[in-house]
Coordinates of N, CA and C in Angstrom, one line a residue:
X19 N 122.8 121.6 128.9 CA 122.3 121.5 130.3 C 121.2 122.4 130.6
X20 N 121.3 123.3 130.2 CA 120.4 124.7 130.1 C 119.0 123.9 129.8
X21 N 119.1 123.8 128.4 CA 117.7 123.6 128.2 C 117.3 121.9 129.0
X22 N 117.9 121.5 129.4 CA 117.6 120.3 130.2 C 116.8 120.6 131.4
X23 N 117.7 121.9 132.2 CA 116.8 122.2 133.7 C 115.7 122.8 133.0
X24 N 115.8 124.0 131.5 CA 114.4 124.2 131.0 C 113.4 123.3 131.0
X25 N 113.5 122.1 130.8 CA 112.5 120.9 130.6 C 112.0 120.8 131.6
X26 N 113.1 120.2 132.4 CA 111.9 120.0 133.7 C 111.9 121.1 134.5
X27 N 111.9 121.8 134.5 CA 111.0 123.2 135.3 C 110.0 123.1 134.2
X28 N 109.6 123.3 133.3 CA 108.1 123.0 132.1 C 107.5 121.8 132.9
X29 N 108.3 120.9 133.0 CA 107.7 119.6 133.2 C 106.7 119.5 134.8
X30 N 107.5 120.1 135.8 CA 107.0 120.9 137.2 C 106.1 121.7 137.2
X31 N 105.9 122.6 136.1 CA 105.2 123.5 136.5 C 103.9 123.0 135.2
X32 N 103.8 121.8 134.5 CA 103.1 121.6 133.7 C 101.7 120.9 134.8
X33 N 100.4 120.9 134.4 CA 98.9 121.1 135.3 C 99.0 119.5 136.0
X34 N 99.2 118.5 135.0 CA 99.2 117.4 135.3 C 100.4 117.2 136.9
X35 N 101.6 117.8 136.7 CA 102.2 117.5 137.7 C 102.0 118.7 139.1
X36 N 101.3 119.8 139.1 CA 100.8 120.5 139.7 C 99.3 119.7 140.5
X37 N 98.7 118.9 139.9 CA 97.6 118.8 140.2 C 97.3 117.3 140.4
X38 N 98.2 116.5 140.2 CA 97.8 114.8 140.7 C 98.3 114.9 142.3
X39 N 97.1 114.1 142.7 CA 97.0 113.8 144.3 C 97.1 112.6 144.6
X40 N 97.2 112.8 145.7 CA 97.1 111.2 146.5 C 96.0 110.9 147.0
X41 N 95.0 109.6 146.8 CA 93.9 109.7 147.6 C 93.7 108.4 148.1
X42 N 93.3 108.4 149.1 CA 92.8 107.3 150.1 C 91.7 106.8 150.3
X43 N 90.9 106.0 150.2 CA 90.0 105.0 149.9 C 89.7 103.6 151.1
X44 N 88.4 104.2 151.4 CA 87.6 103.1 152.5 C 86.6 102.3 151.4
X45 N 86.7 101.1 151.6 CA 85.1 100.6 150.4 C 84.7 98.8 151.8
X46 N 83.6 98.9 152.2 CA 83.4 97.0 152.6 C 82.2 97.4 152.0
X47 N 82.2 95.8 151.3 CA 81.4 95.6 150.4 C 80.9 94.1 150.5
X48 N 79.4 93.8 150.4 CA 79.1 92.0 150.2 C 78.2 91.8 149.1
X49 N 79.0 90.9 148.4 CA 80.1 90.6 148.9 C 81.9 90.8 148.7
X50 N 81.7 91.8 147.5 CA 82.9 91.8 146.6 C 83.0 93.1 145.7
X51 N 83.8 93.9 145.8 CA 84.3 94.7 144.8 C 85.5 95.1 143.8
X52 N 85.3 95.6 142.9 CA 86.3 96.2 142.2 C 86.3 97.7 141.9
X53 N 87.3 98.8 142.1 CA 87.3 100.0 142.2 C 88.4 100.6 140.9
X54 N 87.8 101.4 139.7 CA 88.8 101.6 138.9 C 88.4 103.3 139.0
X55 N 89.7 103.8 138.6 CA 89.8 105.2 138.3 C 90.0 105.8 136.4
X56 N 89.1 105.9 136.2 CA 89.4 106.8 134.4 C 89.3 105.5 133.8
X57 N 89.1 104.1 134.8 CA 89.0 103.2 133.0 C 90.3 101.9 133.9
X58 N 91.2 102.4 134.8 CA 92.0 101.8 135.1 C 91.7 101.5 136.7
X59 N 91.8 99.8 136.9 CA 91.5 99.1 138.4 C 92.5 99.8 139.0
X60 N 92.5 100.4 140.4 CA 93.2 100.6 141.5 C 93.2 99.7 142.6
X61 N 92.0 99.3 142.7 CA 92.1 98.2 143.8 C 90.4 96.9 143.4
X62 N 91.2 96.0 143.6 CA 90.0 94.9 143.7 C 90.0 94.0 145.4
X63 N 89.0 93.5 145.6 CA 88.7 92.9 146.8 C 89.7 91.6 147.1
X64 N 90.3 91.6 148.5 CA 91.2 90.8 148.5 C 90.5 89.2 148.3
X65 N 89.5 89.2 149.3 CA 88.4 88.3 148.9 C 87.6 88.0 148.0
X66 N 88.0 86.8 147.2 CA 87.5 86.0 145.9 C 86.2 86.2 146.3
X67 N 85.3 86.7 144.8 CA 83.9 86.1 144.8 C 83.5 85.2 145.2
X68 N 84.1 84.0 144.9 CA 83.7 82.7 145.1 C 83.8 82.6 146.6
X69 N 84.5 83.5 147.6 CA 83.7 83.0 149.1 C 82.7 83.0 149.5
X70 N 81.7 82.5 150.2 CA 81.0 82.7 150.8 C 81.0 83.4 152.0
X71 N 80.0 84.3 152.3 CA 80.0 85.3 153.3 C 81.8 86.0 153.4
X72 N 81.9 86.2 152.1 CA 83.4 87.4 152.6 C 83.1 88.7 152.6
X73 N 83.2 89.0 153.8 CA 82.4 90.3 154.5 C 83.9 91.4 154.7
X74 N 84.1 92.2 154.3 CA 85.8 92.7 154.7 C 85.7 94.1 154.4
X75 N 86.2 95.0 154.9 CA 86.7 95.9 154.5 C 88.0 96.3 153.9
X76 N 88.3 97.3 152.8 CA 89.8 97.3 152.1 C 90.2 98.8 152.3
X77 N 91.4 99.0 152.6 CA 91.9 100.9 152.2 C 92.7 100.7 151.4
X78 N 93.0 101.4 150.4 CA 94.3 101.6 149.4 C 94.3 103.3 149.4
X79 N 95.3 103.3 148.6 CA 95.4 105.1 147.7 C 95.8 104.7 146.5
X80 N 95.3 105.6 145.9 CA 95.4 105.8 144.5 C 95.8 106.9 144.4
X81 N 96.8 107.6 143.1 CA 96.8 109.0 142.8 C 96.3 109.2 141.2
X82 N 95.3 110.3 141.2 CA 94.4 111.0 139.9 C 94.4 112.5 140.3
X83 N 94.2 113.2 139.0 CA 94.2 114.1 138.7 C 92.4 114.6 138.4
X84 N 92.2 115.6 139.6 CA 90.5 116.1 139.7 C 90.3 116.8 137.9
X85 N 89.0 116.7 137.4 CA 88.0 115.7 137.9 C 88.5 114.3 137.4
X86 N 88.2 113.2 138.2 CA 88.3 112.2 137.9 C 87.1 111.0 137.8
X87 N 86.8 109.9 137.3 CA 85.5 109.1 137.6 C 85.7 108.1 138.1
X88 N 85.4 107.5 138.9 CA 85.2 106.3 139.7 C 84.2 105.5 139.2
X89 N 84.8 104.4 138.6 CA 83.9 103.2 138.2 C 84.0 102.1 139.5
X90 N 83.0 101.7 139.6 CA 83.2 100.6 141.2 C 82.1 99.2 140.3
X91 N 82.5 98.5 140.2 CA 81.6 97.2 140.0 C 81.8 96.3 141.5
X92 N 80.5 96.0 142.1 CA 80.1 95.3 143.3 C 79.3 94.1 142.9
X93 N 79.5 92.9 143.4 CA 79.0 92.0 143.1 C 78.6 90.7 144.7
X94 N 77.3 90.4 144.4 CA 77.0 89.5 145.8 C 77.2 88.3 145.2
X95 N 77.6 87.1 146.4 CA 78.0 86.3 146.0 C 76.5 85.2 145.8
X96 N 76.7 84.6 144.4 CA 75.8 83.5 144.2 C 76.7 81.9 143.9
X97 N 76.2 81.3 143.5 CA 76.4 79.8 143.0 C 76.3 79.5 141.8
X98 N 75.3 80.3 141.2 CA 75.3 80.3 139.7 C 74.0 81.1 139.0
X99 N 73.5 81.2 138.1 CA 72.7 82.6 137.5 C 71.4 82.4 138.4
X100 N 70.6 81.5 138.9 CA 70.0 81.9 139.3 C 70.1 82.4 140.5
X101 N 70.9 83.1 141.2 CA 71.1 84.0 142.1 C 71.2 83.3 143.7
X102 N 70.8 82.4 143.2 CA 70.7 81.8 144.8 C 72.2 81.2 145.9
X103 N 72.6 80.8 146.8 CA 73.3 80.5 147.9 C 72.2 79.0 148.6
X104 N 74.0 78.5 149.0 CA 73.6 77.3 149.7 C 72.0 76.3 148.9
X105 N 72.8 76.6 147.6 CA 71.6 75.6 147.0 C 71.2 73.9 147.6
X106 N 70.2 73.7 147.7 CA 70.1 72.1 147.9 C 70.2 71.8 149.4
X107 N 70.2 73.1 150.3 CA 70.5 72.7 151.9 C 69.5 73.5 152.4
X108 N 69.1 73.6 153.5 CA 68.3 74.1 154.5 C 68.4 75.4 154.2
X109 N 69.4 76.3 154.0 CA 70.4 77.2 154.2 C 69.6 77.8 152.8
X110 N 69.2 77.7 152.0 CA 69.1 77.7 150.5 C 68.1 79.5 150.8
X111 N 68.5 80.2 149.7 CA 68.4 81.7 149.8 C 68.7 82.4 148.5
X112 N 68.1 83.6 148.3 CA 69.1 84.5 147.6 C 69.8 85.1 148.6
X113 N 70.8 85.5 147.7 CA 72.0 86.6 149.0 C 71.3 88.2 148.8
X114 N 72.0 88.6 149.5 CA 71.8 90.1 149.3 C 73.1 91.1 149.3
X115 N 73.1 91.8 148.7 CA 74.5 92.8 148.8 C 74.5 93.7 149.1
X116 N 74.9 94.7 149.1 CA 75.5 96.4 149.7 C 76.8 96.8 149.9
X117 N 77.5 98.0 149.9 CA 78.4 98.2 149.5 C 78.9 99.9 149.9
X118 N 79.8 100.7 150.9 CA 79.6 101.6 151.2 C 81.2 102.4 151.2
X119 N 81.1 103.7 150.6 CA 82.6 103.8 150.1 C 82.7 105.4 150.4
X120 N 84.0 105.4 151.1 CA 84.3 107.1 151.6 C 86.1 107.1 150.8
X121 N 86.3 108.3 150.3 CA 87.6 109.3 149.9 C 88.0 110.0 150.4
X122 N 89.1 110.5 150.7 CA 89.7 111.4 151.4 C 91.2 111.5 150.6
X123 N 91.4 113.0 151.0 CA 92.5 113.7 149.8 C 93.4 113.9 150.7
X124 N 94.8 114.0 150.4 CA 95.9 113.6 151.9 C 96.0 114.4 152.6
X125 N 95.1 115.8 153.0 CA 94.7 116.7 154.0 C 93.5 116.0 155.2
X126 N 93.0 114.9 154.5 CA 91.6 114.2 155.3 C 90.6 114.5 155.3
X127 N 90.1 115.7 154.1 CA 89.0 116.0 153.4 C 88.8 115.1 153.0
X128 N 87.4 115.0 152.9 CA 86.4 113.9 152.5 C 85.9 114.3 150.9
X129 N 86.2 113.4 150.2 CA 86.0 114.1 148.2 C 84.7 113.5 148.0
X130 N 84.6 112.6 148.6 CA 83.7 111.5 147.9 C 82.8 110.4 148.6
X131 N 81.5 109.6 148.6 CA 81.0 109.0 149.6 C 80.0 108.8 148.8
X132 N 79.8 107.6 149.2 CA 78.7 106.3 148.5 C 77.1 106.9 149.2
X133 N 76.3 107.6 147.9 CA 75.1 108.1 148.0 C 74.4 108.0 147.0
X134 N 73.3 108.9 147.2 CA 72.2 108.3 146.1 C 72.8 109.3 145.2
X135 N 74.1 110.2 145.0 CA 74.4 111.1 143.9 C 74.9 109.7 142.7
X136 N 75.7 108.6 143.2 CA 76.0 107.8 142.2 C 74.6 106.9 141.4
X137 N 75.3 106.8 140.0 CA 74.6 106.2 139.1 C 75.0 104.8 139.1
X138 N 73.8 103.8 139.3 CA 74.0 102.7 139.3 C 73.5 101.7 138.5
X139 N 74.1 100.8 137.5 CA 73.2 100.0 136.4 C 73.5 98.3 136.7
X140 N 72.2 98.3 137.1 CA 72.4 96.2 137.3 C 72.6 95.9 136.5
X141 N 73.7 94.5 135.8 CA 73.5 94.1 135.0 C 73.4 92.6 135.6
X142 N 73.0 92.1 136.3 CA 73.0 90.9 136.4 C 71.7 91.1 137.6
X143 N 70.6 90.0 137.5 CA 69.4 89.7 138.1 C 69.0 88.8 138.5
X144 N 69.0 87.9 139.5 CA 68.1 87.0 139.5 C 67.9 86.5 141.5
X145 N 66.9 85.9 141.0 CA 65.6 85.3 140.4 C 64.7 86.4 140.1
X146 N 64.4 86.4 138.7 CA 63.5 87.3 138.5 C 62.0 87.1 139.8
X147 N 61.8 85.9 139.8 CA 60.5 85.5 140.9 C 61.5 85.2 142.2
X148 N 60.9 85.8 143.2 CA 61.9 85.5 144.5 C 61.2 84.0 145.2
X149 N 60.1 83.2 144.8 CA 59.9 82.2 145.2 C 60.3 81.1 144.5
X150 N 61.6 81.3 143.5 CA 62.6 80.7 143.5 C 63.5 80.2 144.4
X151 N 63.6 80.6 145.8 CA 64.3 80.5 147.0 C 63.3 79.0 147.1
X152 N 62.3 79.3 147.2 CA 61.8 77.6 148.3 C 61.4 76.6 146.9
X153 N 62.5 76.5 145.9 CA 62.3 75.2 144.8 C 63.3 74.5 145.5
X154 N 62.6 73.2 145.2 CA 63.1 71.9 145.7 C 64.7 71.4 145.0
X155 N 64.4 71.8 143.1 CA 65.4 71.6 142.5 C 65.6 72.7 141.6
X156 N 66.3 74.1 142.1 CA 66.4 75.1 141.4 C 67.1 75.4 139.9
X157 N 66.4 75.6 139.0 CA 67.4 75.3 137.8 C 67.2 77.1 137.2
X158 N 68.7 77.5 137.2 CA 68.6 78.5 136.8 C 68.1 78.7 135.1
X159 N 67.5 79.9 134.9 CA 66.5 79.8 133.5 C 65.8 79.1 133.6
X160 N 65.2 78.6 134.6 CA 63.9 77.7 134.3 C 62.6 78.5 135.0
X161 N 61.5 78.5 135.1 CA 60.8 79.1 135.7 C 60.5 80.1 136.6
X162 N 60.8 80.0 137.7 CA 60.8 80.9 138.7 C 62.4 81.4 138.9
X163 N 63.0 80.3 138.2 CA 64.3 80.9 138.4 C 64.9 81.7 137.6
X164 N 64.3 82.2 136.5 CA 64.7 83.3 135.3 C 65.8 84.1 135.7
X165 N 66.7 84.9 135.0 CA 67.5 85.4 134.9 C 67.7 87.0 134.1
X166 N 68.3 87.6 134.6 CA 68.4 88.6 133.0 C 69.7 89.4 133.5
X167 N 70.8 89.0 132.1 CA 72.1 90.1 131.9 C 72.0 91.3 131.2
X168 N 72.7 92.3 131.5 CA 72.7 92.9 130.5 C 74.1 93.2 129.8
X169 N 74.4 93.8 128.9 CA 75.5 94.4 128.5 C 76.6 94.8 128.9
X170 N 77.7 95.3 129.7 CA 78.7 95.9 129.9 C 79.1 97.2 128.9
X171 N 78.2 98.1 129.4 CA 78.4 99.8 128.3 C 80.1 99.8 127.8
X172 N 80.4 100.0 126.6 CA 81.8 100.5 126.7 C 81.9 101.5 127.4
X173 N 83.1 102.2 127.9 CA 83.9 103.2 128.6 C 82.7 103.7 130.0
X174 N 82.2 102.4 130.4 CA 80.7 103.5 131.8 C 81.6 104.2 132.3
X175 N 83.2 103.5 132.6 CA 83.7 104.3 133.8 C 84.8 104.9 133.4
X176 N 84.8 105.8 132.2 CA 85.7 107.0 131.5 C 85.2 108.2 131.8
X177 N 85.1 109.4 131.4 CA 85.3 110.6 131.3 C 84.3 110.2 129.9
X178 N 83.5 111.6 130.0 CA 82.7 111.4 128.5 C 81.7 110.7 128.2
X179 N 81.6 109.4 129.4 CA 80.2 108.6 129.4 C 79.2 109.0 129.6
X180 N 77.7 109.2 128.9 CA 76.6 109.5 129.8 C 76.2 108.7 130.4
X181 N 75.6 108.9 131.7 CA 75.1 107.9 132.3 C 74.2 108.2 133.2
X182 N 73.1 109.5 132.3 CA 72.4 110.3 132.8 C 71.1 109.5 132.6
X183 N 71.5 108.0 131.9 CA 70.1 107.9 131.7 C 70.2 106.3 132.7
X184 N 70.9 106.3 133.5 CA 71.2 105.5 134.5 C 70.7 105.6 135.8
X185 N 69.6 104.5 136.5 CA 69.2 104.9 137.9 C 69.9 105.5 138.9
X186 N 69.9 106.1 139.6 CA 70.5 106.9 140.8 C 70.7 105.1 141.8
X187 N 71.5 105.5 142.8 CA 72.1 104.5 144.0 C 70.8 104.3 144.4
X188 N 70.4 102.9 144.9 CA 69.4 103.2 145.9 C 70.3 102.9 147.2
X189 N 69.9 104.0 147.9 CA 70.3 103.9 149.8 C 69.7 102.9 150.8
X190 N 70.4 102.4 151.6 CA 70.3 101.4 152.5 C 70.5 101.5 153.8
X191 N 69.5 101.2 154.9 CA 70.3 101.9 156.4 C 71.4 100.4 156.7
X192 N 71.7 100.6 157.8 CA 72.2 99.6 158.5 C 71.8 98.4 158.8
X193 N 70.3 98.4 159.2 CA 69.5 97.2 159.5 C 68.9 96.8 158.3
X194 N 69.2 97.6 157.0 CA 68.8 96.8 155.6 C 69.6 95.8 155.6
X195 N 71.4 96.5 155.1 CA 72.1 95.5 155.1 C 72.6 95.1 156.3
X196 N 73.2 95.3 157.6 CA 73.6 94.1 158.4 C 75.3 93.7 158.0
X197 N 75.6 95.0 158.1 CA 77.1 94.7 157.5 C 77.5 94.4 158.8
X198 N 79.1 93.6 158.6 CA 79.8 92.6 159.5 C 81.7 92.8 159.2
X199 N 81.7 92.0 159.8 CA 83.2 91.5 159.5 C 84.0 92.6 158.8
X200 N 84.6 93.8 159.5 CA 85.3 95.2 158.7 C 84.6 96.4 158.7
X201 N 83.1 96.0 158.3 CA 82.8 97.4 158.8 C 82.7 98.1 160.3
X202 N 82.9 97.6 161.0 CA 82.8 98.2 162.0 C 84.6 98.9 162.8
X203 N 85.2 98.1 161.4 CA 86.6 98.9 162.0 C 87.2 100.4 161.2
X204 N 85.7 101.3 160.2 CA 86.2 101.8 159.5 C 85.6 103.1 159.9
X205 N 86.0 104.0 160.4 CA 85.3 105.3 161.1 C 84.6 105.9 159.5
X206 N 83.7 105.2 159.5 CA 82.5 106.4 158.2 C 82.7 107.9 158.2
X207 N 82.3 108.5 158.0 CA 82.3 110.2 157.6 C 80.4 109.3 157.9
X208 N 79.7 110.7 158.5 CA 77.7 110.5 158.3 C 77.6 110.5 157.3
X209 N 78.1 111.0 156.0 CA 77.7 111.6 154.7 C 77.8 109.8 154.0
X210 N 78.7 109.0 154.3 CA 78.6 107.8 153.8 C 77.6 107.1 153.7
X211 N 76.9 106.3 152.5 CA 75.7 105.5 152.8 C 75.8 103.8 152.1
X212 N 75.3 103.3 152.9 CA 75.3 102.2 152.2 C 74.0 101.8 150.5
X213 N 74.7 101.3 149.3 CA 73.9 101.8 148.3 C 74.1 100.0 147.6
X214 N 73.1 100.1 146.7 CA 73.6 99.0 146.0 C 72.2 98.9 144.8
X215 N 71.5 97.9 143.8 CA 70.6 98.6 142.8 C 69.5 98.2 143.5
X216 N 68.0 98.2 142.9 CA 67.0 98.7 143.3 C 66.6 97.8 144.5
X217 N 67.0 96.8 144.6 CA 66.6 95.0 145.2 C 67.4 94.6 146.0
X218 N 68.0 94.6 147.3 CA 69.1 93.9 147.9 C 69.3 92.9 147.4
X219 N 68.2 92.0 147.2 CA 68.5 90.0 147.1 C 68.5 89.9 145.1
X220 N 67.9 90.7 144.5 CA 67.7 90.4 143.4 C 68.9 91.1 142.4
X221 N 69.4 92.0 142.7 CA 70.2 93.0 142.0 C 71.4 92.2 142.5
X222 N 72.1 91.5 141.7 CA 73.6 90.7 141.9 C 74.7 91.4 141.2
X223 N 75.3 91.8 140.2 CA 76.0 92.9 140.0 C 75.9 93.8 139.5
X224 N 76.3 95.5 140.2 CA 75.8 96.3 140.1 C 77.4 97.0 139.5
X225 N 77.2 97.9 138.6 CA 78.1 98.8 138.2 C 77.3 100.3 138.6
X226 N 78.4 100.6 139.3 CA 78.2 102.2 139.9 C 79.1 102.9 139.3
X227 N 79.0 104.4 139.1 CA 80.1 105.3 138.7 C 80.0 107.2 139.4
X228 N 80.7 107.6 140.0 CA 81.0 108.9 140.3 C 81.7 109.4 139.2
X229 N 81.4 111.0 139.3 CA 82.3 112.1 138.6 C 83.0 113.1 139.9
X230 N 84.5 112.9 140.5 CA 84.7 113.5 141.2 C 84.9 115.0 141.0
X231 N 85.3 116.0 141.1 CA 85.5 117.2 140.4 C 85.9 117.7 141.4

């Protein structure tokens, strides 16, 4: 019995169990996200990619142990590679995305906030030519409607990744994107920004990553 209460008093007083928190999480995003911590999803967007215009805001918590990394993959919604929406109607477009995310530690400190400190790598593009929007019969990989993927890095959103050689977030005001439906029911911190890759309409999914510490 002895060395049993020995155990767990070790086990209590060991760093991991001294030092995992609880943390709380605002993210609206268009049109869609997924949010993992060290490699593992904590929350993905209740709203399927495949809606159109699903505009929402999400809160969860998660518990990690500081430092931790935040991998977020954001994605706008299209129809198919070449980037476009409401193909074949009046309506016919690229979409645009953006995406804006605050943390808080269960005191209501603020840990974390979607800025140009995060690194962000597109891997998905299109229309390389944005007068792929006014083709009559848009064929993705064909002409104006070119395309380009890239890769999925192993471990971007581990501990140990560089990702120094990764563009920084580009920032977005409000009247860039024009966020709707949730954002307006999520009290921001100022420090929060809306970010997404270099292109609103052209940059279609973007992998972002923080190092919290």
């Amino acid at each position: 019995m002895k060395r049993a209460i020995a155990s767990l008093a070790l086990l209590c007083l060991s760093p991991v169990a001294l030092s995992a928190e609880t943390f709380r999480a605002d993210v609206w995003a268009d049109n869609w996200f997924e949010m993992r911590i060290n490699g593992v999803q904590v929350a993905e967007d209740s709203v399927p990619i495949t809606t159109e215009r699903s505009f929402n805001a999400e809160r969860f918590e998660f518990v990690a142990t500081r430092p931790f990394v935040i991998g977020l993959v954001a994605k706008d919604f299209k129809e198919n590679d070449s980037g476009l929406e409401y193909i074949g109607t009046r309506r016919q477009q690229m979409g645009d995305g953006g995406v804006i995310v605050q943390i808080k530690d269960a005191s209501g400190a603020t840990v974390a906030v979607s800025n140009a400190a995060w690194r962000c790598l597109v891997v998905h593009s299109a229309p390389l030519d944005k007068s792929c929007a006014r083709e009559a019969n848009p064929v993705a990989g064909e002409g104006a409607c070119a395309f380009e993927v890239k890769g999925v890095p192993d471990g971007w959103d581990r501990a140990g990744f560089d990702a120094s050689g990764w563009p920084q977030a580009s920032v977005y005001s409000e009247s860039d994107v024009r966020p709707k439906d949730g954002y307006d029911r999520i009290d921001w911190v100022s420090e929060a920004r809306l970010i997404w890759g270099p292109d609103l309409e052209q940059s279609n999914t973007v992998l972002c990553r923080l190092v919290v510490e």
